[in-house]
Tab-separated table of C-alpha atoms and ligand atoms in Angstrom:
chain	number	residue	atom	x	y	z
O	1	MET	CA	-195.792	170.617	-50.286
O	2	SER	CA	-199.471	170.938	-49.372
O	3	VAL	CA	-200.917	173.973	-47.819
O	4	ALA	CA	-203.532	173.295	-45.135
O	5	ALA	CA	-206.964	174.916	-45.409
O	6	PRO	CA	-207.603	177.440	-42.606
O	7	GLN	CA	-209.203	175.573	-39.958
O	8	THR	CA	-212.779	176.844	-38.833
O	9	VAL	CA	-213.565	175.814	-35.355
O	10	ALA	CA	-217.170	175.452	-34.837
O	11	HIS	CA	-218.923	177.124	-31.898
O	12	PRO	CA	-220.000	174.370	-29.478
O	13	LEU	CA	-223.511	175.735	-29.778
O	14	GLY	CA	-223.260	176.281	-33.588
O	15	LEU	CA	-223.567	180.218	-32.946
O	16	ASP	CA	-222.165	182.893	-35.041
O	17	PRO	CA	-219.328	184.146	-32.636
O	18	ALA	CA	-220.670	187.897	-33.167
O	19	ARG	CA	-223.639	186.880	-31.514
O	20	VAL	CA	-222.233	185.428	-28.446
O	21	PRO	CA	-222.210	187.965	-25.485
O	22	ARG	CA	-218.986	189.239	-24.490
O	23	HIS	CA	-219.969	189.966	-20.910
O	24	VAL	CA	-222.526	187.988	-18.905
O	25	ALA	CA	-223.672	189.327	-15.561
O	26	ILE	CA	-225.613	186.894	-13.292
O	27	ILE	CA	-227.861	187.449	-10.105
O	28	MET	CA	-227.355	183.952	-8.726
O	29	ASP	CA	-230.469	183.702	-6.576
O	30	GLY	CA	-232.750	180.937	-5.015
O	31	ASN	CA	-230.053	179.114	-2.943
O	32	GLY	CA	-231.856	179.234	0.181
O	33	ARG	CA	-235.216	178.371	-1.347
O	34	TRP	CA	-233.583	175.297	-3.133
O	35	ALA	CA	-232.153	174.050	0.390
O	36	GLU	CA	-235.376	174.784	2.160
O	37	LYS	CA	-237.548	172.729	-0.332
O	38	ARG	CA	-235.295	169.768	0.530
O	39	GLY	CA	-235.339	170.224	4.065
O	40	LEU	CA	-231.823	171.286	4.181
O	41	PRO	CA	-230.095	174.060	5.830
O	42	ARG	CA	-229.717	177.106	3.771
O	43	ILE	CA	-226.094	177.037	3.600
O	44	TRP	CA	-226.350	173.630	1.700
O	45	GLY	CA	-227.768	175.656	-1.066
O	46	HIS	CA	-224.886	178.148	-1.168
O	47	ARG	CA	-222.469	175.450	-1.232
O	48	GLU	CA	-224.379	173.551	-4.072
O	49	GLY	CA	-224.546	177.191	-5.741
O	50	ALA	CA	-220.479	177.332	-5.546
O	51	VAL	CA	-220.349	174.310	-7.549
O	52	ARG	CA	-222.548	175.640	-10.169
O	53	VAL	CA	-220.169	178.689	-10.285
O	54	ARG	CA	-217.126	176.310	-11.358
O	55	GLU	CA	-219.329	174.702	-13.947
O	56	VAL	CA	-220.789	177.996	-15.313
O	57	VAL	CA	-217.216	179.617	-15.588
O	58	GLU	CA	-215.834	176.472	-17.409
O	59	ARG	CA	-218.819	176.635	-19.822
O	60	ALA	CA	-218.558	180.454	-20.416
O	61	GLY	CA	-215.075	179.840	-21.459
O	62	GLN	CA	-215.949	177.143	-23.762
O	63	LEU	CA	-218.686	179.499	-25.506
O	64	GLY	CA	-216.423	182.415	-25.950
O	65	VAL	CA	-217.872	184.514	-23.258
O	66	THR	CA	-214.807	186.483	-22.088
O	67	HIS	CA	-216.384	188.212	-19.122
O	68	LEU	CA	-218.345	186.813	-16.296
O	69	THR	CA	-219.586	189.002	-13.488
O	70	LEU	CA	-221.410	187.005	-10.722
O	71	TYR	CA	-223.368	188.499	-7.597
O	72	ALA	CA	-222.163	186.910	-4.497
O	73	PHE	CA	-223.105	188.978	-1.689
O	74	SER	CA	-224.909	192.291	-1.835
O	75	SER	CA	-224.634	195.348	0.544
O	76	GLU	CA	-227.921	194.518	1.726
O	77	ASN	CA	-227.324	190.928	2.482
O	78	TRP	CA	-225.797	191.908	5.924
O	79	LYS	CA	-229.393	191.904	6.922
O	80	ARG	CA	-229.254	188.334	6.940
O	81	PRO	CA	-229.099	186.175	10.281
O	82	GLN	CA	-225.624	186.319	11.622
O	83	ASP	CA	-224.950	182.540	11.125
O	84	GLU	CA	-225.982	182.664	7.581
O	85	VAL	CA	-223.787	185.855	7.054
O	86	SER	CA	-220.551	184.052	8.647
O	87	GLN	CA	-221.157	180.823	6.592
O	88	LEU	CA	-221.463	182.599	3.380
O	89	MET	CA	-218.147	184.494	4.252
O	90	LEU	CA	-216.451	181.145	5.009
O	91	LEU	CA	-217.641	179.829	1.792
O	92	CYS	CA	-216.069	182.733	-0.039
O	93	VAL	CA	-212.817	182.085	1.402
O	94	ALA	CA	-213.111	178.466	0.612
O	95	TYR	CA	-214.080	179.170	-2.840
O	96	LEU	CA	-211.286	181.718	-3.527
O	97	ASP	CA	-208.601	179.437	-1.757
O	98	GLY	CA	-209.899	176.525	-3.522
O	99	GLU	CA	-210.062	178.142	-7.112
O	100	ALA	CA	-206.977	180.256	-7.357
O	101	GLN	CA	-204.430	177.760	-8.655
O	102	ARG	CA	-206.836	176.580	-11.326
O	103	LEU	CA	-208.073	179.824	-12.372
O	104	ALA	CA	-204.475	181.072	-12.580
O	105	GLU	CA	-203.476	177.985	-14.733
O	106	GLU	CA	-206.418	178.819	-16.992
O	107	GLY	CA	-205.491	182.301	-17.631
O	108	ILE	CA	-208.690	183.631	-15.915
O	109	ARG	CA	-208.217	186.790	-14.097
O	110	LEU	CA	-210.369	187.095	-10.987
O	111	ARG	CA	-211.383	190.319	-9.608
O	112	VAL	CA	-213.666	191.292	-6.719
O	113	ILE	CA	-215.687	194.577	-6.841
O	114	GLY	CA	-217.584	196.092	-3.818
O	115	ARG	CA	-216.509	197.788	-0.744
O	116	ARG	CA	-213.421	195.946	0.768
O	117	VAL	CA	-213.829	197.736	4.012
O	118	GLY	CA	-216.433	195.860	5.817
O	119	LEU	CA	-215.593	192.472	4.705
O	120	PRO	CA	-213.933	190.330	7.446
O	121	VAL	CA	-210.131	190.349	7.351
O	122	GLU	CA	-209.896	186.552	6.404
O	123	VAL	CA	-212.095	187.304	3.169
O	124	ARG	CA	-209.909	190.211	2.374
O	125	ALA	CA	-206.855	188.157	2.633
O	126	ALA	CA	-208.156	185.537	0.249
O	127	ILE	CA	-209.343	188.364	-2.207
O	128	GLU	CA	-205.789	189.642	-2.295
O	129	LYS	CA	-204.174	186.343	-2.746
O	130	VAL	CA	-206.349	185.229	-5.718
O	131	GLU	CA	-206.375	188.574	-7.298
O	132	ALA	CA	-202.409	188.752	-7.120
O	133	MET	CA	-202.218	184.778	-8.270
O	134	THR	CA	-204.338	185.395	-11.401
O	135	ALA	CA	-203.364	189.126	-12.264
O	136	HIS	CA	-201.724	188.140	-15.597
O	137	GLY	CA	-204.418	186.166	-16.763
O	138	THR	CA	-205.956	187.479	-20.276
O	139	ARG	CA	-207.935	184.627	-21.493
O	140	ALA	CA	-211.059	185.365	-19.408
O	141	HIS	CA	-212.142	187.840	-16.553
O	142	LEU	CA	-214.188	186.576	-13.602
O	143	THR	CA	-215.517	189.432	-11.557
O	144	LEU	CA	-217.007	188.509	-8.164
O	145	ALA	CA	-219.568	191.103	-6.561
O	146	LEU	CA	-218.913	191.035	-3.027
O	147	ASN	CA	-220.493	193.496	-0.378
O	148	TYR	CA	-221.415	195.203	-3.570
O	149	GLY	CA	-224.283	197.725	-4.004
O	150	GLY	CA	-224.891	199.572	-7.315
O	151	ARG	CA	-225.831	202.706	-5.539
O	152	ASP	CA	-222.605	202.546	-3.241
O	153	GLU	CA	-220.643	202.269	-6.511
O	154	ILE	CA	-222.027	205.325	-7.867
O	155	VAL	CA	-221.641	207.148	-4.640
O	156	ASP	CA	-217.863	206.294	-4.474
O	157	ALA	CA	-217.532	207.408	-8.253
O	158	CYS	CA	-219.224	210.738	-7.376
O	159	ARG	CA	-216.982	211.147	-4.235
O	160	ALA	CA	-213.873	210.409	-6.405
O	161	LEU	CA	-214.999	212.965	-9.166
O	162	ALA	CA	-215.940	215.469	-6.669
O	163	ALA	CA	-212.437	215.268	-4.988
O	164	LYS	CA	-210.824	215.473	-8.358
O	165	ALA	CA	-212.958	218.462	-9.233
O	166	ALA	CA	-212.253	220.324	-5.752
O	167	SER	CA	-208.639	219.940	-6.127
O	168	GLY	CA	-208.542	221.435	-9.703
O	169	GLN	CA	-207.776	218.258	-11.414
O	170	ILE	CA	-210.799	218.299	-13.790
O	171	LEU	CA	-213.495	220.686	-14.620
O	172	PRO	CA	-216.916	219.722	-13.735
O	173	GLU	CA	-218.184	220.281	-17.296
O	174	ALA	CA	-215.625	217.672	-18.410
O	175	ILE	CA	-217.450	214.980	-16.666
O	176	ASP	CA	-219.230	212.736	-19.218
O	177	GLU	CA	-220.501	209.200	-19.547
O	178	ALA	CA	-217.075	207.824	-20.228
O	179	MET	CA	-215.559	209.442	-17.064
O	180	VAL	CA	-218.146	208.202	-14.841
O	181	SER	CA	-217.775	204.780	-16.061
O	182	ARG	CA	-213.966	204.943	-15.497
O	183	HIS	CA	-214.521	205.920	-11.902
O	184	LEU	CA	-216.839	202.774	-11.282
O	185	TYR	CA	-215.458	199.622	-9.633
O	186	THR	CA	-215.950	198.075	-13.201
O	187	ALA	CA	-213.833	200.728	-14.970
O	188	ASP	CA	-211.875	198.098	-17.216
O	189	LEU	CA	-214.886	195.864	-18.082
O	190	PRO	CA	-217.255	196.226	-20.914
O	191	ASP	CA	-220.765	196.736	-20.008
O	192	PRO	CA	-222.792	193.370	-19.641
O	193	ASP	CA	-224.445	192.351	-22.900
O	194	LEU	CA	-226.734	189.784	-20.958
O	195	LEU	CA	-228.032	189.982	-17.260
O	196	ILE	CA	-229.309	186.643	-16.128
O	197	ARG	CA	-231.221	186.202	-12.860
O	198	THR	CA	-232.252	183.087	-11.538
O	199	ALA	CA	-235.192	181.730	-9.109
O	200	GLY	CA	-237.587	183.637	-11.216
O	201	GLU	CA	-237.019	187.141	-9.500
O	202	ARG	CA	-237.691	190.146	-11.755
O	203	ARG	CA	-235.620	192.785	-10.075
O	204	LEU	CA	-232.077	194.035	-9.919
O	205	SER	CA	-231.513	194.178	-6.295
O	206	ASN	CA	-228.875	196.840	-6.755
O	207	TYR	CA	-226.768	195.179	-9.134
O	208	LEU	CA	-224.642	197.090	-11.547
O	209	LEU	CA	-227.120	199.730	-11.916
O	210	TRP	CA	-225.367	201.847	-14.260
O	211	GLN	CA	-223.577	199.073	-16.466
O	212	VAL	CA	-226.955	197.263	-17.409
O	213	SER	CA	-228.590	200.072	-18.840
O	214	TYR	CA	-228.631	198.439	-22.334
O	215	ALA	CA	-228.221	194.614	-21.202
O	216	GLU	CA	-230.549	191.984	-22.435
O	217	LEU	CA	-232.461	190.385	-19.489
O	218	PHE	CA	-232.969	186.703	-19.034
O	219	ILE	CA	-235.001	185.588	-16.174
O	220	SER	CA	-234.732	181.666	-15.339
O	221	GLU	CA	-237.271	179.960	-13.033
O	222	ALA	CA	-234.407	177.500	-11.900
O	223	ALA	CA	-232.769	178.186	-8.545
O	224	TRP	CA	-229.182	178.969	-8.850
O	225	PRO	CA	-228.056	175.468	-7.439
O	226	GLU	CA	-230.077	173.971	-10.375
O	227	PHE	CA	-228.492	176.467	-13.109
O	228	GLY	CA	-225.870	174.080	-14.710
O	229	ALA	CA	-223.961	174.234	-17.993
O	230	ASP	CA	-227.140	173.472	-20.024
O	231	ARG	CA	-229.086	176.168	-18.703
O	232	PHE	CA	-226.355	178.872	-19.244
O	233	ASP	CA	-226.289	177.377	-22.974
O	234	GLU	CA	-230.133	178.232	-22.999
O	235	ALA	CA	-229.492	181.788	-21.972
O	236	VAL	CA	-226.509	182.217	-24.472
O	237	VAL	CA	-228.821	180.836	-27.379
O	238	ASP	CA	-231.675	182.995	-26.227
O	239	TYR	CA	-229.457	186.126	-26.337
O	240	ALA	CA	-228.066	185.259	-29.577
O	241	GLY	CA	-231.513	185.466	-31.109
O	242	ARG	CA	-232.303	189.018	-29.651
O	243	VAL	CA	-232.504	192.192	-31.552
O	244	ARG	CA	-230.447	194.895	-29.974
O	245	ARG	CA	-231.791	198.411	-31.090
O	246	PHE	CA	-229.924	200.876	-28.961
O	247	GLY	CA	-232.559	203.347	-29.745
O	248	LYS	CA	-232.846	202.694	-33.362
O	249	THR	CA	-235.425	201.377	-35.847
O	250	ASP	CA	-235.308	197.805	-37.329
O	251	ALA	CA	-234.797	199.379	-40.624
O	252	GLN	CA	-231.612	201.315	-39.653
O	253	LEU	CA	-230.280	197.837	-38.006
O	254	GLY	CA	-230.306	195.824	-41.273
O	255	ALA	CA	-229.765	192.083	-41.147
O	256	SER	CA	-227.159	192.110	-38.188
O	257	GLY	CA	-229.688	193.086	-35.544
O	258	ALA	CA	-226.839	195.260	-33.988
O	259	HIS	CA	-224.800	192.457	-32.135
H	301	LIG	C1	-228.518	183.698	-3.485
H	301	LIG	O1	-229.452	182.842	-2.929
H	301	LIG	C2	-227.608	183.872	-2.510
H	301	LIG	C3	-227.249	185.050	-1.949
H	301	LIG	C4	-228.050	186.145	-1.926
H	301	LIG	C5	-226.034	185.211	-1.052
H	301	LIG	P1	-230.256	183.608	-1.673
H	301	LIG	O2	-229.856	183.021	-0.482
H	301	LIG	O3	-230.937	184.863	-1.874
H	301	LIG	O4	-231.656	182.440	-2.000
H	301	LIG	P2	-233.224	182.760	-1.511
H	301	LIG	O5	-233.464	183.624	-2.672
H	301	LIG	O6	-233.285	183.126	-0.258
H	301	LIG	O7	-233.850	181.476	-2.038
H	302	LIG	C1	-229.358	189.443	-4.650
H	302	LIG	O1	-230.240	188.565	-4.298
H	302	LIG	C2	-228.230	189.492	-4.226
H	302	LIG	C3	-227.325	188.207	-4.788
H	302	LIG	C4	-227.689	187.328	-5.534
H	302	LIG	C5	-225.897	188.055	-3.967
H	302	LIG	P1	-231.052	188.657	-3.002
H	302	LIG	O2	-231.912	187.379	-2.505
H	302	LIG	O3	-230.212	189.190	-1.884
H	302	LIG	O4	-232.236	189.806	-3.480
H	302	LIG	P2	-233.604	190.334	-2.924
H	302	LIG	O5	-233.255	190.689	-1.542
H	302	LIG	O6	-234.497	189.197	-3.054
H	302	LIG	O7	-233.883	191.468	-3.679
H	303	LIG	MG1	-232.489	185.597	-2.757
């Protein structure tokens, strides 16, 4: 009887698994400009963007990225023309309804962060359905930020903590970073390791303000509808080469680069 040698499965990009980001957050920007440049209505850019979401979710799984958090609609995006907002809401429902079954089958848990109150009832129903259908997924975590604002999130955490302090459940001096983190919408997610923004913009636009304090930033000039699996690979490879110091000196980090 021969004993098979342990199989080492090579990483698709040849990366050391310890250097693959566990959590990638993406500000999916540039849909409107992508469409306008082609003489198309902006919603076409959003639709093409939804196709990229599917591709990037799949690629993230292949690369060993277990958490993906995508900015789909900000608390400031309500300022857009009414017809663009309604079309975006319809697109969200179509995406959630269309992906629920596949995500559930693949063990991907989908959750939505942001203020539910304020979203149209059809969107809320679609969210509840897909969250319930994928609740048992443990292979990967896909989080969509919808009607999300980083400041809203911090305000909501402050309110929850203040209510607990006022009722005597906690002492104000017991509030520390870990407790604040547990009161954010992302309570059970690790902080993002890598934050990608597409379409060349160099700002956070109110995204995950607390959580990205030590994330590595990757700005892509490509608009989101152009950001396929190959571009995602590029960002992950770039991340793998970064040195994360977390305040230390290079000498303290040694050869590992603190990944
Ligand atoms: C990102 O693309 C999607 C949302 C904000 C909903 P944009 O719609 O912001 O595209 P640009 O930035 O106008 O090109
Ligand atoms: C950020 O993009 C929000 C999303 C990607 C959903 P925006 O296009 O709304 O950001 P600003 O307004 O250019 O900062
Ligand atoms: Mg934009």
